[in-house]
CSV table of C-alpha atoms in Angstrom, one decimal:
chain,number,residue,atom,x,y,z
A,19,MET,CA,11.7,-10.1,5.2
A,20,PHE,CA,9.5,-7.0,3.5
A,21,VAL,CA,9.0,-7.7,0.1
A,22,ASP,CA,6.9,-4.6,-2.1
A,23,ASN,CA,7.7,-6.0,-5.2
A,24,VAL,CA,6.6,-9.1,-6.8
A,25,LYS,CA,5.8,-10.8,-9.9
A,26,ILE,CA,3.5,-13.4,-10.3
A,27,LYS,CA,1.2,-15.9,-13.1
A,28,ALA,CA,-2.5,-16.8,-12.0
A,29,THR,CA,-4.8,-19.1,-13.7
A,30,SER,CA,-8.5,-19.6,-13.5
A,31,GLY,CA,-9.8,-23.1,-13.3
A,32,LYS,CA,-10.6,-25.0,-16.6
A,33,GLY,CA,-14.3,-25.9,-16.9
A,34,GLY,CA,-15.1,-30.0,-16.1
A,35,ALA,CA,-16.5,-31.5,-19.9
A,36,GLY,CA,-20.6,-32.1,-19.8
A,37,CYS,CA,-21.4,-36.0,-20.1
A,38,ALA,CA,-22.1,-38.0,-23.3
A,39,SER,CA,-23.7,-41.2,-21.5
A,40,PHE,CA,-27.6,-42.8,-21.8
A,41,HIS,CA,-29.5,-43.6,-18.9
A,42,ARG,CA,-29.4,-47.4,-18.8
A,43,GLU,CA,-32.0,-48.9,-16.4
A,44,LYS,CA,-34.0,-53.1,-16.5
A,45,PHE,CA,-37.3,-53.3,-18.2
A,46,ILE,CA,-35.7,-49.2,-20.0
A,47,ILE,CA,-35.0,-50.9,-23.1
A,48,LYS,CA,-33.6,-47.3,-25.1
A,49,GLY,CA,-33.3,-45.1,-22.3
A,50,GLY,CA,-32.8,-41.3,-23.9
A,51,PRO,CA,-29.0,-39.0,-23.0
A,52,ASP,CA,-28.6,-38.1,-19.2
A,53,GLY,CA,-25.0,-36.9,-19.1
A,54,GLY,CA,-24.9,-33.9,-17.0
A,55,ASN,CA,-23.2,-30.3,-17.4
A,56,GLY,CA,-19.1,-30.0,-16.1
A,57,GLY,CA,-18.2,-28.1,-12.8
A,58,LYS,CA,-17.2,-24.3,-13.5
A,59,GLY,CA,-13.8,-23.8,-13.1
A,60,GLY,CA,-12.4,-22.1,-10.0
A,61,ASP,CA,-11.9,-18.5,-9.9
A,62,VAL,CA,-8.9,-16.5,-9.4
A,63,TYR,CA,-9.8,-13.7,-5.8
A,64,ILE,CA,-7.8,-11.5,-4.8
A,65,LEU,CA,-8.6,-10.2,-1.0
A,66,ALA,CA,-6.4,-7.8,1.6
A,67,ASP,CA,-5.9,-9.1,5.1
A,68,LYS,CA,-4.4,-6.8,7.3
A,69,ASN,CA,-2.8,-9.4,9.4
A,70,SER,CA,0.0,-9.3,6.0
A,71,HIS,CA,2.7,-6.7,6.5
A,72,THR,CA,4.8,-7.9,3.3
A,73,LEU,CA,4.8,-9.7,-0.2
A,74,SER,CA,7.4,-11.7,0.8
A,75,HIS,CA,5.1,-15.3,1.1
A,76,PHE,CA,5.4,-15.0,-2.1
A,77,THR,CA,9.0,-15.4,-3.6
A,78,GLY,CA,8.8,-18.4,-3.5
A,79,THR,CA,5.6,-19.3,-5.2
A,80,ARG,CA,5.2,-18.3,-9.0
A,81,HIS,CA,2.3,-19.7,-10.1
A,82,ILE,CA,-1.1,-19.0,-8.2
A,83,LYS,CA,-3.8,-21.7,-10.2
A,84,ALA,CA,-7.6,-22.3,-8.7
A,85,LYS,CA,-9.1,-25.8,-9.8
A,86,ASN,CA,-10.1,-26.9,-13.0
A,87,GLY,CA,-14.2,-27.9,-12.7
A,88,ASN,CA,-14.5,-32.0,-13.0
A,89,PRO,CA,-16.2,-33.8,-15.5
A,90,GLY,CA,-19.8,-34.2,-15.6
A,91,LYS,CA,-21.4,-37.8,-15.8
A,92,GLY,CA,-24.7,-40.2,-16.4
A,93,ARG,CA,-28.0,-39.8,-15.0
A,94,ASN,CA,-28.0,-36.1,-15.2
A,95,CYS,CA,-25.2,-35.6,-12.3
A,96,TYR,CA,-23.1,-32.1,-12.4
A,97,GLY,CA,-19.7,-31.8,-12.0
A,98,LYS,CA,-18.6,-30.4,-9.0
A,99,GLY,CA,-17.3,-26.8,-9.6
A,100,GLY,CA,-13.3,-25.9,-9.2
A,101,GLU,CA,-12.5,-24.9,-6.2
A,102,ASP,CA,-11.5,-21.0,-6.4
A,103,ALA,CA,-7.4,-20.1,-5.7
A,104,TYR,CA,-7.1,-16.3,-3.2
A,105,ILE,CA,-4.2,-14.1,-3.7
A,106,ILE,CA,-3.6,-13.0,-0.2
A,107,VAL,CA,-2.5,-9.1,-0.5
A,108,PRO,CA,-1.9,-7.0,2.6
A,109,PRO,CA,-3.7,-3.7,2.1
A,110,GLY,CA,-2.2,-0.7,-0.2
A,111,THR,CA,-1.4,-3.2,-2.8
A,112,GLN,CA,-1.9,-2.4,-6.2
A,113,ILE,CA,-1.8,-5.4,-9.1
A,114,PHE,CA,-1.1,-5.0,-12.1
A,115,ASP,CA,-1.4,-6.5,-15.6
A,116,GLU,CA,2.5,-7.3,-16.3
A,117,GLU,CA,1.9,-7.4,-20.5
A,118,THR,CA,-0.1,-4.4,-20.5
A,119,GLY,CA,0.5,-2.5,-18.0
A,120,GLU,CA,-2.9,-1.7,-16.7
A,121,LEU,CA,-3.7,-1.3,-13.0
A,122,LEU,CA,-6.6,-4.6,-11.8
A,123,ALA,CA,-6.6,-4.1,-8.8
A,124,ASP,CA,-5.9,-1.7,-5.8
A,125,MET,CA,-6.7,-3.1,-2.8
A,126,ASN,CA,-7.2,-0.1,0.1
A,127,GLU,CA,-9.4,-1.1,2.6
A,128,ASP,CA,-8.9,-4.7,5.4
A,129,GLY,CA,-11.0,-7.7,4.2
A,130,GLN,CA,-11.9,-6.0,0.3
A,131,LYS,CA,-12.2,-8.4,-2.1
A,132,ILE,CA,-12.2,-8.7,-6.1
A,133,LYS,CA,-12.6,-11.9,-8.4
A,134,LEU,CA,-8.7,-11.3,-10.7
A,135,LEU,CA,-9.5,-14.4,-12.9
A,136,GLU,CA,-12.8,-15.6,-14.6
A,137,GLY,CA,-12.8,-19.3,-14.1
A,138,GLY,CA,-13.7,-21.3,-17.3
A,139,LYS,CA,-17.4,-22.7,-17.7
A,140,GLY,CA,-18.2,-25.9,-18.1
A,141,GLY,CA,-19.6,-27.8,-20.5
A,142,LEU,CA,-22.9,-29.3,-21.5
A,143,GLY,CA,-23.8,-32.9,-21.7
A,144,ASN,CA,-24.9,-35.0,-24.4
A,145,VAL,CA,-29.1,-33.8,-22.6
A,146,HIS,CA,-29.0,-30.9,-23.8
A,147,PHE,CA,-28.9,-31.6,-27.1
A,148,LYS,CA,-32.0,-33.7,-27.5
A,149,SER,CA,-34.1,-32.8,-30.0
A,150,ALA,CA,-37.3,-33.6,-32.0
A,151,THR,CA,-34.9,-34.9,-35.0
A,152,ASN,CA,-31.9,-35.6,-32.6
A,153,GLN,CA,-33.4,-38.1,-30.0
A,154,ARG,CA,-29.8,-39.9,-29.6
A,155,PRO,CA,-27.0,-37.1,-29.3
A,156,SER,CA,-23.6,-38.4,-28.5
A,157,TYR,CA,-21.5,-35.8,-28.4
A,158,ALA,CA,-21.2,-32.5,-25.3
A,159,GLN,CA,-19.7,-30.0,-25.0
A,160,PRO,CA,-15.6,-29.4,-23.5
A,161,GLY,CA,-15.0,-26.9,-20.6
A,162,LEU,CA,-13.5,-24.0,-21.3
A,163,PRO,CA,-10.0,-23.2,-20.5
A,164,GLY,CA,-9.1,-20.6,-17.6
A,165,VAL,CA,-7.3,-17.4,-17.9
A,166,THR,CA,-3.7,-17.3,-17.5
A,167,LYS,CA,-2.7,-13.6,-16.2
A,168,GLU,CA,1.3,-12.1,-15.7
A,169,LEU,CA,1.0,-10.3,-12.4
A,170,ARG,CA,3.5,-7.6,-11.0
A,171,LEU,CA,1.8,-6.7,-7.5
A,172,GLU,CA,3.1,-3.6,-6.1
A,173,LEU,CA,2.4,-3.1,-2.3
A,174,LYS,CA,2.0,0.8,-1.2
A,175,LEU,CA,1.9,1.7,2.2
A,176,ILE,CA,-1.3,3.0,4.1
A,177,ALA,CA,-0.8,5.4,6.3
A,178,ASP,CA,-2.2,9.6,7.2
A,179,VAL,CA,1.9,10.6,7.4
A,180,GLY,CA,4.5,10.6,5.5
A,181,LEU,CA,8.2,11.1,6.8
A,182,VAL,CA,11.0,12.3,4.0
A,183,GLY,CA,14.4,13.7,4.8
A,184,PHE,CA,18.3,12.8,4.5
A,185,PRO,CA,20.0,9.7,6.1
A,186,ASN,CA,20.8,10.1,10.1
A,187,VAL,CA,17.9,12.5,10.7
A,188,GLY,CA,16.1,11.2,13.4
A,189,LYS,CA,13.0,9.8,11.5
A,190,SER,CA,13.5,6.9,13.3
A,191,THR,CA,14.2,7.5,16.5
A,192,LEU,CA,11.1,9.8,16.0
A,193,ILE,CA,8.9,7.0,15.2
A,194,SER,CA,10.2,4.9,18.1
A,195,THR,CA,9.1,7.8,19.7
A,196,ILE,CA,6.1,9.5,18.9
A,197,SER,CA,4.4,5.4,17.8
A,198,ASN,CA,3.8,1.5,18.9
A,199,ALA,CA,7.6,1.7,15.8
A,200,GLU,CA,11.2,-0.1,16.8
A,201,PRO,CA,12.9,0.2,14.4
A,202,GLU,CA,16.8,-0.2,14.0
A,203,ILE,CA,18.3,3.1,15.1
A,204,ALA,CA,22.2,3.8,15.4
A,205,ASN,CA,24.3,6.3,15.0
A,206,TYR,CA,25.2,6.5,10.7
A,207,GLU,CA,23.3,6.8,7.4
A,208,PHE,CA,21.1,4.4,6.1
A,209,THR,CA,20.7,2.0,9.2
A,210,THR,CA,16.5,2.2,8.1
A,211,ILE,CA,16.1,0.1,4.8
A,212,THR,CA,12.6,-0.9,4.8
A,213,PRO,CA,9.9,1.0,5.2
A,214,LYS,CA,8.5,1.0,8.8
A,215,LEU,CA,5.0,1.7,10.5
A,216,GLY,CA,3.6,3.0,13.0
A,217,VAL,CA,0.9,3.6,15.3
A,218,VAL,CA,0.1,7.1,16.6
A,219,LYS,CA,-2.2,7.4,19.9
A,220,VAL,CA,-3.5,11.2,20.6
A,221,GLY,CA,-5.5,11.2,23.7
A,222,ASP,CA,-7.6,8.9,24.8
A,223,TYR,CA,-9.5,6.9,21.5
A,224,GLU,CA,-8.2,8.4,18.8
A,225,SER,CA,-5.2,7.3,16.4
A,226,PHE,CA,-3.3,8.1,12.5
A,227,VAL,CA,-0.7,6.0,11.2
A,228,MET,CA,2.8,7.2,10.4
A,229,ALA,CA,5.2,6.0,7.5
A,230,ASP,CA,9.3,5.8,7.7
A,231,ILE,CA,10.9,5.3,4.7
A,232,PRO,CA,15.1,5.6,4.4
A,233,GLY,CA,16.6,8.2,3.6
A,234,ILE,CA,16.3,10.1,0.1
A,235,ILE,CA,19.7,11.8,-1.1
A,236,GLU,CA,20.4,14.6,-3.5
A,237,ASN,CA,19.4,12.4,-6.9
A,238,ALA,CA,17.1,9.6,-5.3
A,239,SER,CA,14.8,10.6,-8.5
A,240,GLU,CA,17.3,9.3,-10.9
A,241,GLY,CA,17.9,6.2,-9.0
A,242,LYS,CA,20.4,7.0,-6.1
A,243,GLY,CA,20.5,6.0,-2.5
A,244,LEU,CA,17.8,3.6,-1.0
A,245,GLY,CA,14.9,6.4,-1.1
A,246,ILE,CA,13.4,6.5,-4.3
A,247,GLU,CA,13.2,2.9,-4.5
A,248,PHE,CA,10.7,3.3,-1.3
A,249,LEU,CA,9.4,7.0,-2.1
A,250,ARG,CA,6.5,4.6,-3.0
A,251,HIS,CA,4.6,3.7,0.5
A,252,ILE,CA,4.2,7.8,0.7
A,253,GLU,CA,2.4,8.2,-2.9
A,254,ARG,CA,-1.1,7.4,-0.3
A,255,THR,CA,-0.1,9.6,2.9
A,256,GLN,CA,-2.0,12.7,2.6
A,257,ILE,CA,0.9,15.0,4.7
A,258,LEU,CA,4.6,15.2,4.6
A,259,LEU,CA,6.4,15.6,7.9
A,260,TYR,CA,10.1,16.8,6.4
A,261,MET,CA,12.4,16.7,8.7
A,262,ILE,CA,15.1,19.2,9.1
A,263,ASP,CA,18.3,18.4,11.0
A,264,LEU,CA,19.5,21.6,12.5
A,265,ALA,CA,23.2,19.1,13.8
A,266,ASN,CA,24.3,17.8,10.0
A,267,TYR,CA,26.9,19.0,7.9
A,268,ARG,CA,24.0,19.0,5.6
A,269,ASP,CA,22.5,22.9,5.6
A,270,PRO,CA,18.7,22.9,6.5
A,271,VAL,CA,17.8,24.9,4.3
A,272,THR,CA,19.3,22.9,1.4
A,273,GLN,CA,18.0,19.7,2.9
A,274,PHE,CA,14.5,21.4,2.8
A,275,LYS,CA,14.9,22.0,-1.1
A,276,THR,CA,16.5,18.5,-2.3
A,277,LEU,CA,14.3,17.2,-0.7
A,278,GLN,CA,10.7,18.6,-2.7
A,279,LYS,CA,12.3,18.5,-5.2
A,280,GLU,CA,13.0,15.2,-5.1
A,281,VAL,CA,10.2,14.0,-4.0
A,282,LYS,CA,8.6,16.7,-7.7
A,283,LYS,CA,10.7,14.2,-9.7
A,284,TYR,CA,9.7,11.1,-8.8
A,285,SER,CA,5.5,12.3,-8.5
A,286,GLU,CA,4.1,15.7,-9.4
A,287,VAL,CA,0.6,14.8,-7.1
A,288,LEU,CA,3.0,13.7,-3.8
A,289,SER,CA,4.8,17.3,-3.9
A,290,LYS,CA,1.7,19.2,-3.8
A,291,ARG,CA,-0.1,17.6,-1.1
A,292,LYS,CA,-0.2,19.4,2.3
A,293,PHE,CA,3.6,19.6,4.2
A,294,ALA,CA,5.2,20.5,7.6
A,295,ILE,CA,8.6,20.5,9.2
A,296,ALA,CA,9.9,19.2,12.0
A,297,LEU,CA,13.4,20.4,12.8
A,298,THR,CA,15.1,18.1,14.7
A,299,LYS,CA,17.4,17.5,17.2
A,300,ALA,CA,16.6,20.5,18.9
A,301,ASP,CA,18.7,19.1,22.2
A,302,VAL,CA,22.1,19.7,20.5
A,303,THR,CA,22.0,23.0,18.9
A,304,ILE,CA,21.3,26.6,19.1
A,305,ALA,CA,18.1,29.1,18.9
A,306,GLU,CA,19.9,31.3,15.8
A,307,MET,CA,19.5,27.8,13.8
A,308,ALA,CA,16.4,28.1,14.0
A,309,ASP,CA,16.1,32.1,13.5
A,310,GLU,CA,18.5,31.4,10.5
A,311,PHE,CA,16.2,28.5,9.0
A,312,PHE,CA,13.3,31.7,9.3
A,313,GLU,CA,15.0,34.1,8.0
A,314,LYS,CA,16.3,32.0,4.5
A,315,MET,CA,13.0,30.7,3.7
A,316,ASN,CA,11.7,34.5,4.4
A,317,ILE,CA,9.0,32.8,7.3
A,318,LYS,CA,7.6,35.3,9.8
A,319,PRO,CA,7.9,32.5,13.5
A,320,THR,CA,5.3,32.9,15.9
A,321,ASN,CA,5.1,31.5,19.5
A,322,SER,CA,2.3,29.9,19.5
A,323,SER,CA,1.3,28.5,22.6
A,324,LYS,CA,-2.2,26.7,20.7
A,325,TYR,CA,-0.3,22.8,21.6
A,326,GLY,CA,1.1,23.4,24.2
A,327,LEU,CA,4.3,24.3,22.7
A,328,ASN,CA,8.2,25.1,24.7
A,329,THR,CA,8.5,28.6,23.6
A,330,ASP,CA,12.9,29.2,23.4
A,331,LEU,CA,13.2,28.0,19.7
A,332,ALA,CA,10.7,29.7,17.3
A,333,ASN,CA,8.1,28.2,15.2
A,334,TYR,CA,5.6,29.3,13.3
A,335,PHE,CA,2.0,28.1,11.7
A,336,GLY,CA,0.3,28.8,8.7
A,337,GLU,CA,-0.3,27.3,5.7
A,338,ASN,CA,2.2,26.3,3.7
A,339,PRO,CA,3.7,24.7,5.6
A,340,GLU,CA,1.5,23.8,8.0
A,341,PHE,CA,3.7,24.6,10.4
A,342,ILE,CA,7.4,24.2,11.4
A,343,ILE,CA,8.5,22.7,14.8
A,344,PRO,CA,12.2,21.7,16.5
A,345,ILE,CA,12.1,19.0,18.2
A,346,SER,CA,14.2,16.3,20.1
A,347,SER,CA,13.2,12.9,19.9
A,348,VAL,CA,15.9,11.8,22.7
A,349,THR,CA,14.5,14.3,25.3
A,350,HIS,CA,10.5,14.6,23.7
A,351,TYR,CA,11.2,18.6,23.4
A,352,ASN,CA,7.7,20.0,21.2
A,353,ILE,CA,7.5,16.2,21.2
A,354,GLU,CA,2.8,15.9,22.6
A,355,PRO,CA,3.1,19.7,20.5
A,356,LEU,CA,3.7,18.1,16.9
A,357,LYS,CA,1.5,15.2,17.5
A,358,TRP,CA,-1.5,17.1,18.0
A,359,ALA,CA,-0.7,19.6,15.0
A,360,LEU,CA,-0.1,17.1,13.1
A,361,PHE,CA,-3.5,15.2,14.2
A,362,ASP,CA,-5.0,17.8,13.2
A,363,ILE,CA,-4.0,18.1,10.0
A,364,VAL,CA,-5.4,14.5,9.5
A,365,LYS,CA,-8.4,14.8,11.0
A,366,GLU,CA,-9.2,18.1,8.8
A,367,ASN,CA,-8.8,16.0,5.4
A,368,ARG,CA,-10.4,12.7,6.9
A,369,ASN,CA,-13.5,15.5,7.2
A,370,ALA,CA,-13.1,16.7,4.1
A,371,ASN,CA,-12.6,13.2,2.7
A,372,SER,CA,-16.0,11.8,4.4
A,373,ASN,CA,-18.2,14.8,2.7
């Protein structure tokens, strides 16, 4: 079961109480204070683990608690510190304070570890209160309480390329063809009901990650359909690939304009990301339909052979969009050129981010 949004409570451990005791030993009539300190309460940590892919393991766990510190003992023995608690999440998870809405942690990298809640400090034993005027202190400090917070965990998948399109336009077929993902594929709308990630291999040593989300429909940004619920999963992507179905009953230009509008209504920042267009199902359409799309978009098509493109249908390489390529996942028409074209943009972004 895929779960990408959960609410939990987390509590750090309480510090152990200090000890009030006095040294007792044969031949020592009046021993001084020797009460040890209490142990520190356990902390609560957030840990990103790439072996975790969903937040579903939190659905039955509503309260995560670190262990309390043990009380101090006589003979200056300190109490044992409480065991820490770990909230293990997939990379891409954001942790919010449910009450204030504050972003507490953004877990982007595998192995990233952040202390979320500090455990309570242990109390001081009575040995610390001995003085020239108070040689027999009979009191010790209690431990400090832990911290409790209501948390909201939101998973936003980390991918280089995000697929955006209406239902049943070929997103799942493409990601299954181009990557190692195995989504459900069927000839009806909303086949994809959860986001999918796939690793696309380019050459022998290079790769990038592609994300497929449920299809977006008009007014998705207002809560209609399934797409809006999962649009958060392409918020982190650097490139959007709009999937436009030339064989769909919807006009291709209308598809593109509607998708752009819904993405913009959801996130102004996301709408300004680099994007490209794939004209899908080119195996069942005709060249005139692709030409009509270019004409209505006021874009002059080219037949660049930079990526070894098939040239019986028009294609385009420019700046905005980055490119437009007709493809067919079934016949693998222009699939390899699409991979290399996307990878060039991914590599360009990676180089820019590393500088």
